[in-house]
Tab-separated table of C-alpha atoms in Angstrom:
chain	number	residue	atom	x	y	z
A	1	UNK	CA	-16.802	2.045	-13.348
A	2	UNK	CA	-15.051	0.429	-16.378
A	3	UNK	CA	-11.768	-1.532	-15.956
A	4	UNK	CA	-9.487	0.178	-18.561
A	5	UNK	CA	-7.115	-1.884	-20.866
A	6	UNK	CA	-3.370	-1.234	-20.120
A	7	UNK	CA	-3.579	0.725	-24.086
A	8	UNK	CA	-6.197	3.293	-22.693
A	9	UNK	CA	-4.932	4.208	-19.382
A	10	UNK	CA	-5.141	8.194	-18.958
A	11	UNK	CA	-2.159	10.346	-18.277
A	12	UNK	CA	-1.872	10.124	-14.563
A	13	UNK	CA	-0.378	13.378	-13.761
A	14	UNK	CA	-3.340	14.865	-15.438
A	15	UNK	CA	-5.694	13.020	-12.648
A	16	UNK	CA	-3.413	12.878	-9.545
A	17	UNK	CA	-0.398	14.830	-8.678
A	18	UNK	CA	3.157	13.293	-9.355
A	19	UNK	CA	5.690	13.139	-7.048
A	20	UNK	CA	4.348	12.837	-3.308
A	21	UNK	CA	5.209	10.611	-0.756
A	22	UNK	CA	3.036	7.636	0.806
A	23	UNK	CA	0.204	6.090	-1.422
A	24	UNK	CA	-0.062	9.033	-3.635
A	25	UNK	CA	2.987	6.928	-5.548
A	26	UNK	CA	0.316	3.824	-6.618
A	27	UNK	CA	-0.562	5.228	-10.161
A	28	UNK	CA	3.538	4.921	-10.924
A	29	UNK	CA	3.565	2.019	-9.707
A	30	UNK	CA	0.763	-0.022	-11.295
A	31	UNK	CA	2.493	1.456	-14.460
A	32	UNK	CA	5.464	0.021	-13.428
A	33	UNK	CA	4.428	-2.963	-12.110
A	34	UNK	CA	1.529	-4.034	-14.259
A	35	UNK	CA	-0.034	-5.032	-11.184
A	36	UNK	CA	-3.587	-3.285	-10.135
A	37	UNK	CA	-5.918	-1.364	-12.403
A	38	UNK	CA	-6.950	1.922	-13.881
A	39	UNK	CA	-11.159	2.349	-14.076
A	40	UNK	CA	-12.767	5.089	-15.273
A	41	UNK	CA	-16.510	5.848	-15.660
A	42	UNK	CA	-16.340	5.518	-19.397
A	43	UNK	CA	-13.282	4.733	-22.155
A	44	UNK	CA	-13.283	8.325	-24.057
A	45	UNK	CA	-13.009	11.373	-22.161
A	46	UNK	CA	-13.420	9.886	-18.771
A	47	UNK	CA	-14.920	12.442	-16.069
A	48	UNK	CA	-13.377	10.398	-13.281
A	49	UNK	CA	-10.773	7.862	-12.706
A	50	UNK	CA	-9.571	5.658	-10.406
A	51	UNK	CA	-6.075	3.219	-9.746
A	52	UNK	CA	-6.425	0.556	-7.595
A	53	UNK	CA	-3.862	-1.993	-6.666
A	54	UNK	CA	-4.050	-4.392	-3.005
A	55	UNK	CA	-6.984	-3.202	-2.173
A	56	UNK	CA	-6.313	0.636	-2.367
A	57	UNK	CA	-7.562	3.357	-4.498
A	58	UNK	CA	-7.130	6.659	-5.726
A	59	UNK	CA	-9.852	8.590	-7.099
A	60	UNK	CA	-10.420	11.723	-9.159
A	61	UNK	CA	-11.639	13.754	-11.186
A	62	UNK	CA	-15.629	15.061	-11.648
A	63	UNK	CA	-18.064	13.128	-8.922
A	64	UNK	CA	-20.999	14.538	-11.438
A	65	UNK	CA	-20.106	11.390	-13.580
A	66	UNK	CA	-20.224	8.761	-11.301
A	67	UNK	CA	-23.252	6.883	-10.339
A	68	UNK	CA	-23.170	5.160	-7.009
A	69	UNK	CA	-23.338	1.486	-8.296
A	70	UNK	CA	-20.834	2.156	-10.675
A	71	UNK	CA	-18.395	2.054	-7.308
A	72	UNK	CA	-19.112	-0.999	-6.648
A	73	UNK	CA	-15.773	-2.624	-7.302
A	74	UNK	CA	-14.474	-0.691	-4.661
A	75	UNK	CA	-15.724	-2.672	-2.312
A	76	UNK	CA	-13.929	-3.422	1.221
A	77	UNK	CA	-10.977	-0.557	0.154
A	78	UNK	CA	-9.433	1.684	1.518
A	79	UNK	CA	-9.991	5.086	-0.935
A	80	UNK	CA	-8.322	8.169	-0.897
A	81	UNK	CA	-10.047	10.898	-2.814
A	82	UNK	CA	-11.136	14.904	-2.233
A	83	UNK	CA	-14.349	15.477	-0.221
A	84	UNK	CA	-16.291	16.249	-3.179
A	85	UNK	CA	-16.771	12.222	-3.767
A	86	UNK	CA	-17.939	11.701	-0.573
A	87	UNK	CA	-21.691	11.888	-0.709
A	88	UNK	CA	-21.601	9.292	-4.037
A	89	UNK	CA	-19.542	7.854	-1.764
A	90	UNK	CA	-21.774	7.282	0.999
A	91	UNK	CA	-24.044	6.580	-1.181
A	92	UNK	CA	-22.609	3.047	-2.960
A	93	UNK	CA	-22.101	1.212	0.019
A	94	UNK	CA	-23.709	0.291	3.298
A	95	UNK	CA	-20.740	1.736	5.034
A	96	UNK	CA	-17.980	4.455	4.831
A	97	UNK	CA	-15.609	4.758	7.543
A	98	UNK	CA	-13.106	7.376	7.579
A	99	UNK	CA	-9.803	6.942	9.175
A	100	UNK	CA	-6.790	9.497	9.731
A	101	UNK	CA	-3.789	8.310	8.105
A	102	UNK	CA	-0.148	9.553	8.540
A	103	UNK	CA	2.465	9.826	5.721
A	104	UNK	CA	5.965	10.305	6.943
A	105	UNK	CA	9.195	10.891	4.859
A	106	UNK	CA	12.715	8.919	5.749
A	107	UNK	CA	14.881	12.338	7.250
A	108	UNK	CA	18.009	10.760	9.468
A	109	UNK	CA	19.825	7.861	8.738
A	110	UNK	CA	20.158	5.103	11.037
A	111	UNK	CA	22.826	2.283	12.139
A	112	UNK	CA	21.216	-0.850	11.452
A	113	UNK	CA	20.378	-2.590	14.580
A	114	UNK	CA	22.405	-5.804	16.003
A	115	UNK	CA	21.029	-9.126	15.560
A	116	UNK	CA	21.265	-12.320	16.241
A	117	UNK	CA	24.105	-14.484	14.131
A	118	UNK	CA	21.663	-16.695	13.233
A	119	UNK	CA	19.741	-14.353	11.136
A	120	UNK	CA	20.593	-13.075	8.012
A	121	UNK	CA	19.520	-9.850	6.316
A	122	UNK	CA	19.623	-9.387	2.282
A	123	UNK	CA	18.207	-8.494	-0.721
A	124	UNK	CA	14.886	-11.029	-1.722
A	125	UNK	CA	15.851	-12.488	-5.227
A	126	UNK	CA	13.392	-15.197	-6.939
A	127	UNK	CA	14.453	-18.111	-5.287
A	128	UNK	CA	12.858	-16.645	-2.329
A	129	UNK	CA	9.277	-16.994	-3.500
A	130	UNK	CA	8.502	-20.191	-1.214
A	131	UNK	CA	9.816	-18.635	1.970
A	132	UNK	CA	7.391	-16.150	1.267
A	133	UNK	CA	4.786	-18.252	0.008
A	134	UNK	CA	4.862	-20.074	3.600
A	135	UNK	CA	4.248	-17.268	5.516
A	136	UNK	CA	0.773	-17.372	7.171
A	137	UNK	CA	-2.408	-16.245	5.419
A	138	UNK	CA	-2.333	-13.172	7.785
A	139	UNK	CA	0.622	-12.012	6.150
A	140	UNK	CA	-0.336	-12.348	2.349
A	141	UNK	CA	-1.018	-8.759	2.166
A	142	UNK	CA	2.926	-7.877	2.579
A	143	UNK	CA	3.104	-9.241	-1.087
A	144	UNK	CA	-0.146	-8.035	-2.634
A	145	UNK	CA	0.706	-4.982	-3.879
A	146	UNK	CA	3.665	-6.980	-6.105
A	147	UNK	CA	0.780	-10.068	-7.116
A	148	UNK	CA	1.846	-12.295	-4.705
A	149	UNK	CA	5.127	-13.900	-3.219
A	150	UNK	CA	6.668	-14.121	-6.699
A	151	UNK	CA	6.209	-10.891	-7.667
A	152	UNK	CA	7.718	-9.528	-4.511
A	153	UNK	CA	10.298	-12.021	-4.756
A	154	UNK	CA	11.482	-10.998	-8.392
A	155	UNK	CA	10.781	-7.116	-7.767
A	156	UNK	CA	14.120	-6.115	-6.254
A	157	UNK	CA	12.471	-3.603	-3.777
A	158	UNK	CA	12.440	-6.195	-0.723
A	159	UNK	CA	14.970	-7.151	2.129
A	160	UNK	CA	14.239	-10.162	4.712
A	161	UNK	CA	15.443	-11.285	7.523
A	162	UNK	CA	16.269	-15.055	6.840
A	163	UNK	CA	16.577	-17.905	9.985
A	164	UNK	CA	19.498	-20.027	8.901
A	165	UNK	CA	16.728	-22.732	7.708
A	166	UNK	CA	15.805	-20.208	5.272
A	167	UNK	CA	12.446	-19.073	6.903
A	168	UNK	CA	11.588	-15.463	6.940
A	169	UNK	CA	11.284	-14.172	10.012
A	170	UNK	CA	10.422	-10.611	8.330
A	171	UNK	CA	10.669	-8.381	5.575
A	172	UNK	CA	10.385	-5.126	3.784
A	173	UNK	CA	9.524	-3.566	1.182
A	174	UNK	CA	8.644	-0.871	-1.397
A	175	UNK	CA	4.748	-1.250	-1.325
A	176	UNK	CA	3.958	1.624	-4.025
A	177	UNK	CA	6.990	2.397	-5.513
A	178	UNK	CA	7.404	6.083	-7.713
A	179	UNK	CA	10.066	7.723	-9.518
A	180	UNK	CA	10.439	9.474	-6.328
A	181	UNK	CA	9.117	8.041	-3.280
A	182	UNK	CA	9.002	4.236	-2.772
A	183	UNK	CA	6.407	4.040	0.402
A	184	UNK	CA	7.041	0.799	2.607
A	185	UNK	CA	5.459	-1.856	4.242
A	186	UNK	CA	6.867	-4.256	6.675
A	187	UNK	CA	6.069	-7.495	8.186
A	188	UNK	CA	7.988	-9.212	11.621
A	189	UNK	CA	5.863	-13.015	12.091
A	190	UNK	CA	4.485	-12.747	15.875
A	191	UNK	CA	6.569	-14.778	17.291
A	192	UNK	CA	9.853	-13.034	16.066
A	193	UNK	CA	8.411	-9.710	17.436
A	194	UNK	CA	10.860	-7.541	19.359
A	195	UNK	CA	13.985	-8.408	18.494
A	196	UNK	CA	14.290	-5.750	15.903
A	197	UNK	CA	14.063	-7.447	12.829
A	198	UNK	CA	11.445	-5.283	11.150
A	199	UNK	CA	13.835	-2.693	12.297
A	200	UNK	CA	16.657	-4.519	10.512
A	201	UNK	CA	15.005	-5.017	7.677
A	202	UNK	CA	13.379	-1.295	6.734
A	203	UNK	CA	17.557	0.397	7.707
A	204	UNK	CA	18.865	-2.233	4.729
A	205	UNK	CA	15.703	-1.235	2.555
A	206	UNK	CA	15.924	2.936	2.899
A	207	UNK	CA	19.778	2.363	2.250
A	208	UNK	CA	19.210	0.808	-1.099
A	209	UNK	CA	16.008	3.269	-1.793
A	210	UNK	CA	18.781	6.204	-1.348
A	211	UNK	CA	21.669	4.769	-3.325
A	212	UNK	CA	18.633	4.694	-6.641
A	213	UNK	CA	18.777	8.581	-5.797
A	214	UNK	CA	14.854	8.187	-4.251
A	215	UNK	CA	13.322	9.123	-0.751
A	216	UNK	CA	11.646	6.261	1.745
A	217	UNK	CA	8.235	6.940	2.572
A	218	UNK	CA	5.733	6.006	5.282
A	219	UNK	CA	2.094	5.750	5.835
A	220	UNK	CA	-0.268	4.184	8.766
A	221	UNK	CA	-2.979	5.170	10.515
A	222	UNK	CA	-2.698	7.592	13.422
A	223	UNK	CA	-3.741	5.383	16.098
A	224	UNK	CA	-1.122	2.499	14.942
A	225	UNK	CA	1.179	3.227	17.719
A	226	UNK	CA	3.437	0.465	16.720
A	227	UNK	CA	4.146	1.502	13.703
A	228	UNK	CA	4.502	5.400	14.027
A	229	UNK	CA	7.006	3.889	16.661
A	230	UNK	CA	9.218	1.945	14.452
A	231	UNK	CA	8.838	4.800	11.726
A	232	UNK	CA	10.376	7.139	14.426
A	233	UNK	CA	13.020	4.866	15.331
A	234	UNK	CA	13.986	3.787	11.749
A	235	UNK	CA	14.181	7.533	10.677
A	236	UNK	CA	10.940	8.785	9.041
A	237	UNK	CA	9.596	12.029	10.268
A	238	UNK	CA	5.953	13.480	9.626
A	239	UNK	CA	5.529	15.021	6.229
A	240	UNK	CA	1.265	15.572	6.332
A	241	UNK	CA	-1.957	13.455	7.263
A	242	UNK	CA	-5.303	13.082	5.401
A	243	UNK	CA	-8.144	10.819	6.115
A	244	UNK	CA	-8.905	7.675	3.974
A	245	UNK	CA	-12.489	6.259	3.651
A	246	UNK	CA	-12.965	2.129	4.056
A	247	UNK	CA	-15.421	0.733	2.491
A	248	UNK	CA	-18.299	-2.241	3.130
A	249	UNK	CA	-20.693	-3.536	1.209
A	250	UNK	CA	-22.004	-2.288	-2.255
A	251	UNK	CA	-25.569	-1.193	-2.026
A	252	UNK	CA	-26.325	-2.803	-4.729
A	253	UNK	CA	-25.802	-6.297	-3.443
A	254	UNK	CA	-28.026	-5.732	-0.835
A	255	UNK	CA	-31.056	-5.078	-3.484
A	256	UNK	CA	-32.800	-8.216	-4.567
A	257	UNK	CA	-32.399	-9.685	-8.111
A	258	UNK	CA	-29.174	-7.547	-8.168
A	259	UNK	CA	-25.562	-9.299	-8.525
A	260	UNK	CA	-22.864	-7.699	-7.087
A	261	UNK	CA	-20.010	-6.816	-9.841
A	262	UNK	CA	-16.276	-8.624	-8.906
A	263	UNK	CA	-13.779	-7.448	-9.450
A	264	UNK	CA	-9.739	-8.038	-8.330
A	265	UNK	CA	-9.659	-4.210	-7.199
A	266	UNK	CA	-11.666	-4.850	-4.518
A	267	UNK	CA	-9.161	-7.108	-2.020
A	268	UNK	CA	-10.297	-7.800	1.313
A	269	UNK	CA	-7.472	-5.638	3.191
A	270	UNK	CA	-9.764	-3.867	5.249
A	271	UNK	CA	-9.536	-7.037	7.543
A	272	UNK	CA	-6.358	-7.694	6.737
A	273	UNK	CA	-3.416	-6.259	9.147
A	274	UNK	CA	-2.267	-2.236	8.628
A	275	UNK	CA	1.058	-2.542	6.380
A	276	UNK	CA	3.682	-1.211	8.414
A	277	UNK	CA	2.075	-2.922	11.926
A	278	UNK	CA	4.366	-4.985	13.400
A	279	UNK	CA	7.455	-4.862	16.765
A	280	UNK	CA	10.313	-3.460	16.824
């Protein structure tokens, strides 16, 4: 598929439906953001379309149109897209595995939890980019969906919970962020685990999602135990659950004599750990 220019981006209520909780909230917020991609299979009257941003994607539209290379740049993704797309699908790369996802919607309100006077939790502003910056390479993913540490930094849609040497111990935030729903992610380093920071963290973050008049939302996979958990816990109940497809390889790269297309769509976060995986 084609990467579209920001100019010649489609209408994306016309592709995928408006309004829903969890990832369904990622074409609203590449718009907002600038950060991801629209791709189509060609720039007039595209027969299907897909937004990707941090290495997930959202496709629609007419599987008729789309030849199997042509996927290629959704390589090592997770995709979310009707049924119909499987079998091109199946057939662009050298593996498709489907997993069953949860999506859960923030229902009761919670007391934020009681921490430690040596930690502080607030708003991320700017000046917070290095903290997150230092964070290990594990964690980058907890900013990808904003373009990195700055991004996530400057966005207004994260809370962390600061050491009083300024380190993050963990954080927060709106990962796709909609006009209504802002789904979350959340991060708690391993060696902070269990003393409810994450916890900490996603209470100050629904609070401020609220007072902007939108909901929370939540999405992992079904056998993430930890994180349905903490979901529980910080409020969210169970709103539906669909299956997602991640990717491998292209096909194509295994052919001889053919390169593989790049492409910044297609981030590594297949490997990378679930968003919303961490202790309570």
């Amino acid at each position: 598929m084609i990467q579209l220019s920001p100019h010649r981006r489609p209408a994306a209520p016309h592709w995928f439906t408006p309004g829903s909780p969890g990832p369904a909230s990622l074409p609203e917020h590449v718009e907002a953001s600038g950060v991801g991609a629209w791709w189509a299979d060609r720039d007039r009257d595209p027969r299907a379309v897909a937004v990707a941003c941090a290495g997930h994607v959202l496709l629609s539209g007419d599987p008729g149109g789309v030849a199997p290379d042509l996927l290629a740049p959704f390589a090592h993704s997770h995709v979310e897209t009707p049924a119909r797309f499987l079998p091109v699908l199946g057939a662009a790369f050298d593996r498709l595995v489907p997993t069953e996802r949860m999506v859960y919607v923030h229902c009761e309100p919670v007391e934020p939890p009681r921490l430690k006077r040596s930690v502080t939790i607030r708003r991320l502003e700017p000046t917070d980019a290095p903290a997150l910056a230092a964070l290990s390479p594990d964690s980058a993913w907890i900013h990808a969906s904003w373009g990195g540490p700055e991004g996530l930094a400057a966005s207004g849609h994260g809370f962390a919970a600061f050491d009083r040497d300024g380190g993050v111990a963990a954080v927060a935030c709106g990962y796709f962020v909609g006009r209504t729903y802002e789904d979350v992610a959340v991060l708690t380093t391993p060696e902070r685990r269990r003393e409810r920071l994450g916890l900490a963290c996603v209470t100050a973050l629904c609070a401020d999602i609220a007072a902007r008049g939108r909901t929370a939302s939540w999405s992992c996979g079904r056998d993430n135990r930890p994180s349905r958990l903490l979901a529980w816990t910080a409020g969210f109940r169970l709103r539906r659950e669909y299956v997602q497809y991640v990717t491998g390889n292209p096909i194509a790269r295994l052919l001889p004599g053919v390169p593989a297309p790049v492409s910044p769509a297609a981030q590594p976060i297949a490997t990378a750990p679930e968003p919303s995986l961490t202790g309570l």
